[in-house]
XYZ file of C-alpha atoms in Angstrom:
715
model
C -10.692 20.697 -26.957
C -11.559 18.399 -29.370
C -9.376 15.340 -29.359
C -9.010 15.567 -25.108
C -13.172 15.243 -25.229
C -13.023 12.502 -28.020
C -10.596 11.073 -25.637
C -12.991 11.114 -22.371
C -15.900 9.679 -24.417
C -13.617 6.330 -25.987
C -12.768 5.982 -21.946
C -16.749 5.740 -21.167
C -17.041 3.227 -24.142
C -14.346 1.139 -23.482
C -15.682 0.422 -19.995
C -19.255 0.039 -20.899
C -17.810 -2.633 -23.032
C -15.024 -3.565 -19.586
C -18.712 -4.088 -17.386
C -20.399 -5.867 -20.595
C -17.214 -8.493 -20.364
C -17.469 -8.372 -16.707
C -21.155 -9.884 -16.947
C -21.280 -13.983 -16.793
C -24.246 -16.130 -15.625
C -21.373 -18.809 -13.950
C -23.103 -19.953 -11.172
C -21.056 -19.409 -7.917
C -22.577 -20.696 -5.051
C -22.290 -24.209 -6.271
C -19.046 -25.945 -5.451
C -16.317 -26.078 -8.126
C -14.470 -28.748 -9.718
C -12.103 -28.698 -13.148
C -9.337 -27.299 -14.399
C -7.277 -23.968 -13.002
C -3.711 -22.402 -14.097
C -1.922 -19.531 -12.206
C -1.181 -16.549 -13.687
C 2.146 -15.735 -14.317
C 2.683 -13.791 -10.328
C 1.397 -16.225 -8.428
C 2.967 -16.964 -5.053
C 4.121 -19.964 -2.600
C 4.389 -17.850 0.779
C 4.716 -20.043 2.955
C 2.390 -22.634 3.539
C -0.083 -20.317 0.881
C -0.489 -20.723 -2.829
C -1.975 -17.713 -4.242
C -2.298 -15.532 -7.468
C -4.562 -15.310 -10.413
C -5.740 -17.878 -12.381
C -8.054 -18.996 -14.906
C -10.806 -22.404 -14.890
C -11.125 -23.955 -17.304
C -13.840 -21.979 -19.253
C -11.959 -19.062 -19.300
C -13.477 -17.650 -15.394
C -10.652 -15.124 -13.576
C -11.022 -15.967 -10.327
C -7.954 -15.409 -7.363
C -7.134 -19.288 -5.754
C -6.329 -19.652 -3.138
C -4.455 -22.585 -1.529
C -2.562 -24.146 2.064
C -0.033 -26.775 1.868
C -0.124 -29.264 3.879
C 3.598 -30.258 4.000
C 7.262 -28.561 3.243
C 7.404 -31.675 0.176
C 4.375 -30.331 -1.433
C 5.492 -26.551 -1.197
C 8.037 -28.145 -3.344
C 6.501 -29.779 -5.324
C 4.019 -27.002 -6.183
C 6.371 -24.285 -6.403
C 8.196 -26.117 -8.863
C 4.060 -26.922 -10.972
C 2.808 -23.469 -10.392
C 3.872 -21.441 -12.958
C 3.743 -24.663 -15.389
C 1.087 -26.266 -15.306
C -2.713 -27.112 -15.067
C -4.594 -27.833 -11.824
C -7.158 -30.425 -11.595
C -8.683 -28.811 -8.387
C -12.142 -28.948 -6.408
C -13.040 -25.577 -4.439
C -15.351 -23.162 -2.999
C -15.954 -20.118 -4.359
C -15.604 -16.929 -0.772
C -17.615 -13.574 -0.671
C -14.104 -11.182 -0.293
C -14.183 -10.036 3.426
C -15.011 -5.916 2.724
C -11.822 -3.687 4.377
C -11.451 -2.382 7.574
C -11.698 0.916 6.773
C -11.890 3.821 3.702
C -8.315 3.645 3.372
C -8.066 -0.356 3.988
C -6.903 -3.044 1.164
C -9.938 -3.716 -0.347
C -10.417 -7.250 -1.484
C -13.416 -6.840 -3.802
C -11.611 -3.722 -5.911
C -8.640 -6.323 -6.252
C -10.851 -8.677 -8.093
C -12.873 -5.921 -10.134
C -9.698 -3.835 -11.314
C -7.862 -7.218 -12.032
C -11.707 -8.924 -14.335
C -11.416 -11.688 -11.750
C -14.578 -12.517 -11.063
C -14.840 -14.298 -7.203
C -12.468 -15.443 -4.727
C -11.907 -19.358 -4.946
C -10.809 -21.606 -1.986
C -8.928 -23.916 -3.520
C -9.488 -27.519 -1.124
C -7.882 -29.728 -2.705
C -5.471 -30.390 -5.935
C -5.372 -33.571 -7.927
C -3.949 -33.846 -10.589
C -1.240 -31.465 -12.717
C -0.188 -31.608 -16.479
C 2.125 -29.970 -18.386
C 0.500 -26.822 -19.737
C 2.509 -26.073 -22.723
C 2.165 -23.287 -24.707
C 4.425 -20.637 -26.054
C 3.561 -17.876 -23.347
C 4.150 -20.732 -20.703
C 7.423 -21.916 -22.332
C 8.581 -18.093 -22.340
C 7.114 -17.719 -18.581
C 9.198 -20.480 -18.050
C 12.642 -18.824 -19.262
C 11.641 -15.859 -16.608
C 11.676 -18.372 -14.359
C 14.975 -19.302 -15.643
C 16.586 -16.121 -15.622
C 14.921 -15.847 -11.919
C 16.998 -18.791 -10.038
C 19.714 -18.116 -12.550
C 20.279 -14.581 -10.559
C 19.342 -15.958 -7.131
C 22.463 -18.842 -8.157
C 25.124 -16.836 -9.613
C 24.654 -13.235 -8.364
C 25.708 -11.770 -4.056
C 22.568 -12.351 -2.381
C 22.412 -8.758 -1.554
C 22.905 -7.629 -4.974
C 19.691 -10.482 -6.500
C 16.637 -9.025 -5.827
C 17.610 -5.780 -6.843
C 19.083 -7.652 -9.612
C 15.539 -9.627 -10.355
C 13.598 -6.341 -9.774
C 15.657 -4.715 -12.462
C 16.172 -6.863 -15.038
C 12.518 -9.219 -15.169
C 10.229 -7.414 -12.839
C 10.476 -10.066 -9.661
C 9.695 -7.589 -6.635
C 8.869 -10.371 -4.363
C 12.095 -10.737 -2.517
C 12.805 -6.915 -1.809
C 13.233 -6.191 1.901
C 10.077 -3.883 2.850
C 12.760 -1.397 4.534
C 14.520 -1.080 1.601
C 11.069 -0.624 -0.061
C 10.799 1.910 2.291
C 13.389 3.994 1.620
C 13.087 4.269 -1.846
C 9.353 5.023 -0.940
C 10.066 8.359 1.613
C 13.146 9.248 -1.426
C 10.671 8.672 -4.076
C 12.788 6.672 -5.945
C 10.099 3.562 -6.160
C 10.241 3.477 -9.923
C 13.242 3.047 -10.657
C 12.960 -0.953 -9.256
C 10.577 -1.319 -11.401
C 10.964 -2.144 -15.003
C 9.460 0.969 -17.072
C 10.689 3.416 -20.376
C 13.757 3.977 -18.970
C 14.916 -0.067 -19.227
C 13.199 -0.902 -22.057
C 15.458 1.949 -23.302
C 18.503 0.724 -22.379
C 18.042 -2.419 -23.078
C 17.492 -1.448 -27.013
C 20.071 0.368 -27.331
C 22.483 -1.593 -25.764
C 21.000 -4.802 -27.980
C 20.883 -2.500 -31.094
C 24.564 -1.316 -30.498
C 26.006 -4.641 -29.956
C 23.875 -5.814 -33.167
C 25.763 -3.224 -35.105
C 29.031 -3.847 -33.303
C 28.632 -7.635 -35.028
C 27.659 -6.013 -38.075
C 24.419 -6.753 -38.570
C 22.621 -4.046 -40.877
C 21.205 -0.977 -39.109
C 17.373 -2.878 -41.537
C 18.204 -6.388 -39.847
C 18.810 -4.888 -36.474
C 15.622 -3.266 -35.700
C 13.948 -5.856 -36.881
C 15.542 -8.074 -35.152
C 14.295 -5.780 -31.913
C 10.947 -5.304 -33.440
C 11.043 -9.576 -32.352
C 12.908 -9.236 -29.647
C 10.739 -6.561 -27.416
C 7.797 -7.825 -27.067
C 9.309 -10.822 -25.980
C 10.831 -8.942 -23.416
C 7.375 -6.918 -22.437
C 6.705 -10.726 -21.591
C 9.528 -11.758 -19.424
C 9.533 -8.668 -17.686
C 6.194 -9.297 -15.990
C 3.905 -7.107 -18.553
C 3.641 -4.320 -16.136
C 1.382 -2.226 -18.194
C 4.759 0.785 -18.059
C 6.261 -2.071 -19.760
C 3.976 -2.647 -22.578
C 3.789 1.303 -22.864
C 7.386 1.698 -23.478
C 8.292 -0.992 -25.725
C 4.415 -0.287 -27.890
C 6.165 3.051 -27.975
C 9.535 2.315 -28.752
C 7.810 -0.449 -31.754
C 6.095 2.052 -33.905
C 9.099 4.104 -34.000
C 11.442 1.283 -34.375
C 8.898 0.822 -37.147
C 8.708 3.914 -38.870
C 11.929 4.270 -39.136
C 12.758 0.935 -40.942
C 9.275 1.779 -43.372
C 10.815 6.035 -44.240
C 7.355 7.225 -41.522
C 7.098 9.579 -38.959
C 3.973 9.842 -36.236
C 4.427 12.735 -33.863
C 5.471 11.478 -30.209
C 1.710 12.184 -29.180
C -0.101 10.041 -31.718
C 2.245 7.198 -30.833
C 1.026 7.972 -27.144
C -2.272 7.830 -27.912
C -2.287 5.139 -29.849
C -0.613 3.153 -27.236
C -2.859 3.794 -24.993
C -6.611 3.204 -27.208
C -4.996 -0.222 -28.114
C -3.991 -1.475 -24.488
C -7.049 -0.240 -23.424
C -9.233 -2.263 -25.861
C -7.108 -5.569 -25.200
C -7.078 -5.069 -21.826
C -9.642 -2.505 -20.170
C -9.139 -3.607 -16.439
C -5.618 -1.612 -16.995
C -6.947 0.697 -16.456
C -7.314 0.301 -12.973
C -4.046 -0.715 -12.567
C -1.542 2.704 -11.051
C 1.630 1.275 -13.428
C -0.965 2.343 -16.416
C -1.916 5.589 -14.973
C 1.307 6.641 -13.900
C 3.190 5.962 -16.775
C 1.384 7.082 -18.966
C -0.195 10.301 -16.737
C 4.418 11.171 -16.742
C 4.264 10.223 -20.378
C 1.905 12.956 -21.227
C 3.776 15.826 -19.295
C 7.314 15.258 -20.805
C 5.303 15.366 -24.101
C 3.242 18.359 -23.351
C 6.581 19.840 -22.384
C 8.077 19.096 -25.617
C 8.585 22.866 -26.561
C 9.377 24.100 -23.303
C 12.146 21.352 -23.041
C 13.694 22.330 -25.382
C 15.120 25.671 -25.006
C 16.785 24.912 -22.261
C 20.581 24.264 -23.509
C 21.978 22.077 -19.753
C 21.793 18.857 -19.584
C 21.318 18.758 -16.297
C 18.450 21.200 -15.802
C 16.810 19.179 -18.248
C 17.023 16.755 -16.261
C 15.697 17.978 -12.995
C 12.602 19.891 -15.344
C 11.756 16.343 -16.340
C 12.230 14.569 -12.725
C 9.809 18.298 -11.664
C 6.979 17.802 -15.007
C 7.072 13.845 -13.668
C 6.529 14.905 -10.041
C 3.612 17.685 -10.842
C 2.036 15.545 -13.663
C 1.026 12.885 -11.386
C 0.240 13.983 -7.987
C -2.808 13.966 -7.732
C -2.671 10.587 -8.685
C 0.550 9.808 -6.249
C -1.910 11.350 -2.904
C -4.759 9.985 -4.432
C -3.530 5.741 -4.568
C -0.301 6.578 -1.572
C -2.204 9.280 0.185
C 1.483 11.199 0.692
C 3.997 12.406 -1.623
C 8.059 12.621 -1.242
C 9.183 15.559 -1.998
C 12.579 15.698 -1.719
C 12.060 13.151 -5.216
C 11.760 16.309 -6.970
C 15.838 16.687 -6.455
C 16.841 13.054 -5.071
C 15.295 12.109 -9.119
C 17.522 13.865 -10.745
C 20.718 12.508 -9.110
C 18.770 9.316 -9.533
C 18.037 8.681 -12.590
C 20.972 9.163 -14.174
C 22.529 7.228 -11.540
C 20.903 4.325 -12.329
C 20.354 4.775 -16.375
C 24.336 5.660 -16.455
C 25.735 3.161 -14.017
C 23.129 0.552 -12.369
C 20.710 -0.871 -14.851
C 23.775 -1.515 -17.716
C 26.166 -2.632 -14.569
C 22.909 -5.488 -14.053
C 22.436 -6.351 -17.222
C 27.000 -7.021 -17.847
C 27.004 -9.129 -14.738
C 23.462 -11.085 -16.406
C 25.507 -11.613 -19.286
C 29.117 -12.587 -17.713
C 27.198 -15.116 -15.489
C 25.641 -16.590 -18.544
C 29.365 -16.569 -20.270
C 31.475 -16.721 -17.806
C 31.175 -16.589 -14.412
C 34.245 -15.836 -12.824
C 34.782 -12.422 -15.362
C 31.493 -11.595 -13.578
C 33.219 -12.120 -9.359
C 35.687 -9.568 -10.318
C 33.503 -7.275 -11.167
C 31.181 -8.159 -8.651
C 34.147 -7.079 -6.521
C 34.784 -4.187 -7.265
C 30.677 -3.122 -7.980
C 29.258 -4.973 -4.606
C 30.849 -2.406 -2.161
C 30.166 0.399 -4.515
C 26.131 -0.803 -4.229
C 26.435 -0.944 -0.777
C 27.465 2.016 -0.305
C 25.005 3.971 -1.934
C 22.879 1.714 -0.395
C 23.833 3.245 2.582
C 23.495 7.040 1.207
C 20.089 5.940 0.596
C 19.785 5.189 4.263
C 20.520 8.786 5.083
C 18.918 10.416 2.783
C 15.649 8.829 3.701
C 16.866 9.604 7.510
C 16.288 13.378 6.938
C 13.228 15.189 7.916
C 10.358 16.675 6.322
C 10.110 14.217 3.063
C 7.026 13.186 2.968
C 4.618 15.379 2.329
C 1.110 13.775 3.761
C -2.130 15.525 2.959
C -4.014 12.454 3.028
C -6.686 11.193 0.506
C -8.237 12.976 -1.894
C -11.927 12.831 -2.314
C -13.123 12.362 -6.044
C -13.441 16.552 -6.163
C -10.764 17.390 -4.525
C -8.541 15.049 -7.602
C -10.476 16.631 -10.130
C -9.369 19.737 -8.894
C -6.003 19.171 -8.330
C -6.102 17.504 -11.711
C -7.812 20.683 -13.478
C -4.794 23.083 -11.973
C -1.920 20.576 -13.421
C -4.179 21.280 -16.489
C -4.242 24.318 -16.470
C -1.007 24.810 -15.614
C 0.435 23.103 -18.713
C -2.206 25.127 -20.959
C -0.790 28.437 -19.096
C 3.265 27.723 -19.363
C 3.316 26.256 -22.678
C 2.596 29.704 -23.831
C 5.566 31.573 -21.663
C 6.532 30.361 -18.341
C 6.242 32.573 -15.629
C 6.962 31.850 -11.798
C 3.785 33.130 -10.864
C 2.111 29.983 -12.442
C 3.205 27.680 -10.433
C 0.539 29.541 -7.679
C -1.836 27.496 -9.746
C -0.932 24.256 -8.636
C 0.121 25.235 -5.295
C -3.278 27.353 -4.359
C -5.201 23.981 -4.746
C -3.055 21.667 -3.203
C -2.544 24.477 -0.037
C -6.289 24.568 0.296
C -6.250 20.393 0.423
C -3.482 20.367 2.730
C -4.890 22.791 5.080
C -8.213 22.083 4.759
C -8.419 19.127 8.706
C -7.247 22.033 10.110
C -10.152 24.373 9.473
C -12.650 21.906 10.923
C -14.132 21.767 14.027
C -15.278 18.512 14.906
C -13.877 15.900 17.121
C -13.466 12.664 16.095
C -13.231 10.247 17.787
C -12.185 6.594 15.048
C -12.702 2.705 16.656
C -9.992 1.565 14.372
C -11.111 -2.507 13.197
C -8.005 -3.792 13.900
C -9.842 -7.764 14.023
C -9.038 -9.107 17.538
C -7.524 -6.056 19.896
C -7.967 -2.687 20.469
C -6.880 1.052 18.130
C -8.949 4.301 18.513
C -7.773 8.097 16.834
C -8.432 10.905 18.577
C -8.572 14.040 16.212
C -9.219 17.324 18.152
C -11.323 19.510 16.553
C -9.771 22.233 14.148
C -6.698 18.950 14.569
C -5.185 20.630 17.459
C -3.889 17.066 18.666
C -3.737 14.054 17.307
C -4.135 10.841 19.873
C -3.895 7.119 18.592
C -5.220 4.917 22.184
C -3.119 1.084 20.855
C -2.234 -0.465 18.171
C -3.728 -3.390 17.578
C -1.620 -6.455 16.933
C -1.363 -10.434 16.132
C -1.077 -12.852 18.515
C 2.380 -14.967 17.342
C 3.169 -18.794 18.237
C 5.138 -20.871 17.334
C 4.821 -22.800 13.836
C 7.051 -25.091 11.211
C 9.627 -23.455 9.090
C 7.618 -23.802 6.127
C 4.619 -22.223 7.246
C 6.973 -18.920 8.341
C 5.193 -16.053 5.635
C 8.368 -13.887 4.222
C 5.898 -10.887 5.329
C 3.816 -11.165 7.665
C 0.624 -9.673 8.598
C 1.120 -6.641 10.603
C -1.610 -4.662 11.902
C 0.057 -1.426 12.118
C 1.190 -1.297 8.578
C -1.358 -2.025 6.668
C -4.523 -1.408 9.136
C -3.905 1.462 11.306
C -1.499 3.533 9.453
C -3.275 3.138 5.362
C -5.897 5.219 8.070
C -3.479 7.886 9.471
C -1.952 8.239 6.033
C -5.537 8.085 4.401
C -6.583 10.868 6.497
C -3.557 12.956 6.705
C -1.869 12.710 9.706
C 1.667 12.548 9.621
C 2.557 13.164 13.361
C 1.277 11.401 16.644
C 1.007 14.241 19.512
C 0.727 11.413 22.533
C 0.162 7.172 21.529
C -0.906 5.502 24.282
C -0.605 1.644 24.596
C -3.265 1.013 27.386
C -0.565 -1.807 28.850
C 1.539 -4.530 26.542
C -0.471 -7.072 25.367
C -0.005 -8.416 21.873
C -3.403 -7.549 21.212
C -3.256 -4.272 21.995
C 0.653 -3.252 21.095
C 2.261 -5.996 19.249
C 1.653 -2.948 16.020
C 3.520 -0.527 17.419
C 7.058 -1.131 16.400
C 4.955 0.128 12.393
C 3.703 2.907 13.653
C 7.187 4.108 15.434
C 8.573 3.399 11.714
C 6.357 5.485 10.031
C 4.833 8.480 12.013
C 6.754 11.132 14.254
C 5.983 10.143 17.779
C 6.083 13.530 20.673
C 4.648 11.102 23.268
C 4.255 7.838 24.229
C 2.505 7.155 28.044
C 2.674 3.752 29.605
C 1.007 2.152 31.824
C 3.108 2.245 35.466
C 5.196 -0.571 35.760
C 4.933 -1.661 32.335
C 8.485 -1.237 31.228
C 9.816 -4.607 32.538
C 7.487 -6.413 29.969
C 8.573 -8.179 27.361
C 6.619 -6.594 24.580
C 7.136 -2.950 25.919
C 10.731 -4.200 26.108
C 11.527 -4.773 22.158
C 9.475 -1.381 21.528
C 12.061 0.464 23.558
C 14.618 1.000 20.520
C 12.320 2.024 18.063
C 11.160 4.804 20.883
C 13.609 6.241 21.510
C 12.857 9.426 19.708
C 9.851 9.497 21.185
C 9.123 10.995 25.242
C 7.891 8.256 27.463
C 5.687 9.005 30.231
C 4.189 6.221 33.494
C 0.611 8.091 34.027
C -1.552 6.945 36.775
C -4.911 8.181 37.818
C -5.542 11.472 38.610
C -3.281 12.837 35.466
C -5.070 14.960 33.660
C -4.649 17.435 30.814
C -6.568 20.234 28.868
C -6.976 21.606 24.856
C -9.246 24.250 23.909
C -12.072 22.899 25.191
C -11.010 18.687 25.419
C -10.297 17.493 28.802
C -8.680 14.469 29.498
C -7.683 11.921 32.414
C -6.554 9.095 33.509
C -8.915 7.497 35.951
C -6.773 4.612 36.704
C -4.817 2.711 37.326
C -3.781 4.244 41.184
C -0.481 2.622 41.825
C 3.205 1.883 39.758
C 2.734 -1.831 39.680
C 1.856 -3.790 36.873
C -0.448 -7.227 37.459
C -2.373 -7.544 33.814
C -5.758 -6.578 33.079
C -6.897 -4.286 35.908
C -3.646 -2.038 35.262
C -4.963 -0.568 31.858
C -5.090 2.603 31.385
C -8.168 3.772 31.656
C -8.897 7.501 29.431
C -11.698 9.939 30.378
C -12.485 12.775 27.356
C -14.836 15.427 27.658
C -16.339 18.439 26.164
C -19.497 19.537 27.377
C -21.912 16.651 27.862
C -19.656 14.764 25.819
C -17.916 11.452 26.998
C -15.366 8.685 25.951
C -14.756 6.051 28.147
C -11.453 3.845 26.762
C -10.647 1.239 29.536
C -8.079 -0.791 27.959
C -9.126 -4.428 28.652
C -10.765 -2.950 32.571
C -12.050 -6.604 33.636
C -14.970 -6.611 37.036
C -12.634 -6.362 39.851
C -10.980 -2.888 38.014
C -14.310 -1.525 37.115
C -15.505 -1.837 40.769
C -12.801 -0.362 41.914
C -13.159 2.393 39.304
C -17.248 3.585 40.196
C -16.130 3.598 43.573
C -13.829 6.516 42.866
C -15.641 8.192 39.873
C -18.978 6.874 39.816
C -20.866 9.719 40.280
C -17.989 11.006 37.254
C -19.209 8.294 35.293
C -23.075 8.055 34.844
C -24.557 8.678 31.915
C -21.820 8.388 29.547
C -22.255 9.247 26.311
C -20.173 6.317 24.955
C -17.993 3.148 26.448
C -15.775 1.651 24.729
C -16.032 -2.282 26.427
C -13.361 -3.499 28.387
C -11.499 -6.344 27.392
C -13.295 -6.773 23.714
C -16.593 -8.272 25.424
C -15.035 -11.180 27.660
C -17.751 -11.938 30.522
C -15.240 -11.512 33.143
C -15.501 -7.311 32.347
C -18.681 -5.074 31.907
C -20.335 -6.520 35.257
C -23.843 -5.168 35.630
C -22.768 -2.764 38.484
C -20.953 -1.378 35.663
C -23.727 -0.700 32.968
C -26.073 0.186 35.855
C -24.037 2.496 36.808
C -22.621 4.754 33.543
C -25.587 3.784 31.343
C -23.677 4.553 28.389
C -25.756 6.083 25.349
C -23.114 3.288 23.058
C -21.305 0.919 23.438
C -18.242 0.545 21.325
C -16.672 -3.340 21.617
C -13.142 -3.695 19.551
C -13.188 -7.756 18.099
C -11.863 -9.719 15.746
C -14.923 -11.572 13.457
C -14.712 -15.469 14.257
C -12.247 -14.812 17.086
C -10.691 -17.517 18.944
C -11.228 -16.324 22.140
C -15.536 -15.725 21.437
C -15.392 -11.769 22.095
C -17.736 -10.368 22.661
C -19.168 -13.351 25.656
C -22.954 -14.486 24.817
C -24.023 -13.049 27.957
C -22.103 -9.968 27.869
C -23.932 -9.077 24.428
C -27.063 -10.545 25.975
C -27.005 -8.344 28.921
C -26.660 -4.897 27.405
C -30.150 -5.663 25.676
C -31.528 -6.924 28.997
C -30.418 -2.871 30.322
C -31.787 -1.617 26.905
C -27.932 -0.505 26.157
C -27.340 0.343 22.156
C -23.937 -1.710 20.785
C -21.548 -1.688 18.197
C -19.389 -4.360 17.147
C -16.407 -3.791 14.778
C -15.902 -7.214 13.763
C -20.021 -6.813 12.451
C -19.915 -2.848 12.066
C -15.771 -1.969 10.513
C -14.152 1.309 11.644
C -16.792 3.260 13.933
C -16.606 7.099 13.931
C -18.111 9.517 16.008
C -18.149 13.296 14.864
C -18.678 15.342 17.805
C -19.935 19.672 16.649
C -21.169 22.165 18.420
C -23.346 19.873 20.539
C -24.872 17.378 17.880
C -23.129 13.440 17.955
C -22.853 11.846 14.258
C -22.256 8.463 13.826
C -20.167 6.193 10.725
C -19.729 2.583 10.281
C -17.989 0.950 7.782
C -20.196 -1.299 6.855
């Protein structure tokens, strides 16, 4: 216990050191002109160059630059990792996140020790950055280009990830498969890779009749260099430092307990770079190592190597699950079994094969081609098996993101389990872990509140309804981005996707894995373009589309993704009830889709609490709605303003009849359409109607329980 308390106090001290380091008197209100050096990991995607960089005085910033032509892009690709640039630019404040589970740029900067964003407006000159670390990183680039030139295209991205830690070109669909199976860690350089690389090099040196002591000295020199070439991730340095201490002990005749080696490595890492504590790789790498070291006594009693591999996998996953939930909101249940298969497969076949193929392509390409002839179809077969496995249902446990108290509780349960199992393991001790996990999973189903959330999806619409005790979950629209034809060099490898990067994180962070009904109010891109990613990431029972919209081009493209959902075309008068909450579609009344006024208009009510979702309804549609439902809609609680507050909607007659207590504009900041219209905003103000706008307030959540309404905004 004294050791744990000591480590805790040390961690607090390191945080204070970090906070002190982050304080500076740099003036970010003034334009910047001077030197800028991009750090390893800067990327050029489309017409955007971005990455962490150092200024002339050593200040770290996140720099962004927009290239202007294909020629400039090619030039920058050759210079970015090898040059010191003379630049001019301005500092910018990071945009706030869309919601509590969205990517937070301010946190990202803090976690990487960066002081600010720098928008580089012009690059004047570039000179060679001739340092030993940069020359070493130049070797990394040489290896990367060698792999791309000599490996088959289907194998190159994996080889880059396994050999030098470069994951930029890995296919997003492949990454989704790896995440589902819980084997993403196999494609990032870790202790496994360092151990295999060290072993291979040691064997080669011994076969070349190099003395053991000399071989160890060579390894002690090569391993840190490999850590730099491999991208310098925390997991790499953790493995390199621990292996180096073990090798040094063998060379100089001393032995240290493995736990002391791990703690020494962690403390040294934290002192060298306190910001590493924020990195997921640091937390997961040391966390898994802690779990395995703590279980060595237990593992020593197991005779079967297969059983040992399974237990190690189980221990790693169990130790890390509170962290995995905190960062990713879900956990692969299949990982407990799948890793027992794929860890040996990667250890004995895939990783050694990539090292061998890299060597052969450098020495004798025909021999490499012969190996590729047999290895490529084998690897493709393994990929097909992975895809099949990932397609099996119920593999992901998605209870959502735990709050700080729950993280502490889950972590404490893991620690208490180890304390109990260390004396003597009994199956019933698993309850120490299972009970808090089950409680956390069940928590949303104990919540009696009716939740309505208007997601900040930029210029678009997306709303989420969660019924009390999570009896049902309804998603209305999924936002989207309008895509325009652009020059080839501006096309990004990974375009921004509202569904995947905004809507999905909110659902997963809330512990939602199944959508009972997905309602697409009408087939405009800013309402439906993100639907493809939603269907790829969540089970959807029913899909509601406005009548007549099935022949729309966007809906035709979506049809294959929505094949497993039951498709319904409800019209005005369709209704259903769940518990005390009633739902009714008020519009459209015909089966022909002609545009915004044929949006699905949904009324939700429970007691006196009524929320109207209007899609992109305009003035003519509002008039028809009043003719049929004017009295029922009078004194509405919440109005989702039609067509983002366009001047063609929210007529004075409509607002006067409804008198909504709160109206929500769903718009993007500084959008090209000028939504909401100035005259519409003034109309709401003149009528003294309260409004909120997602562009200004971020995601807006309404919590209703027993007649009381609580309002939450992101900012």
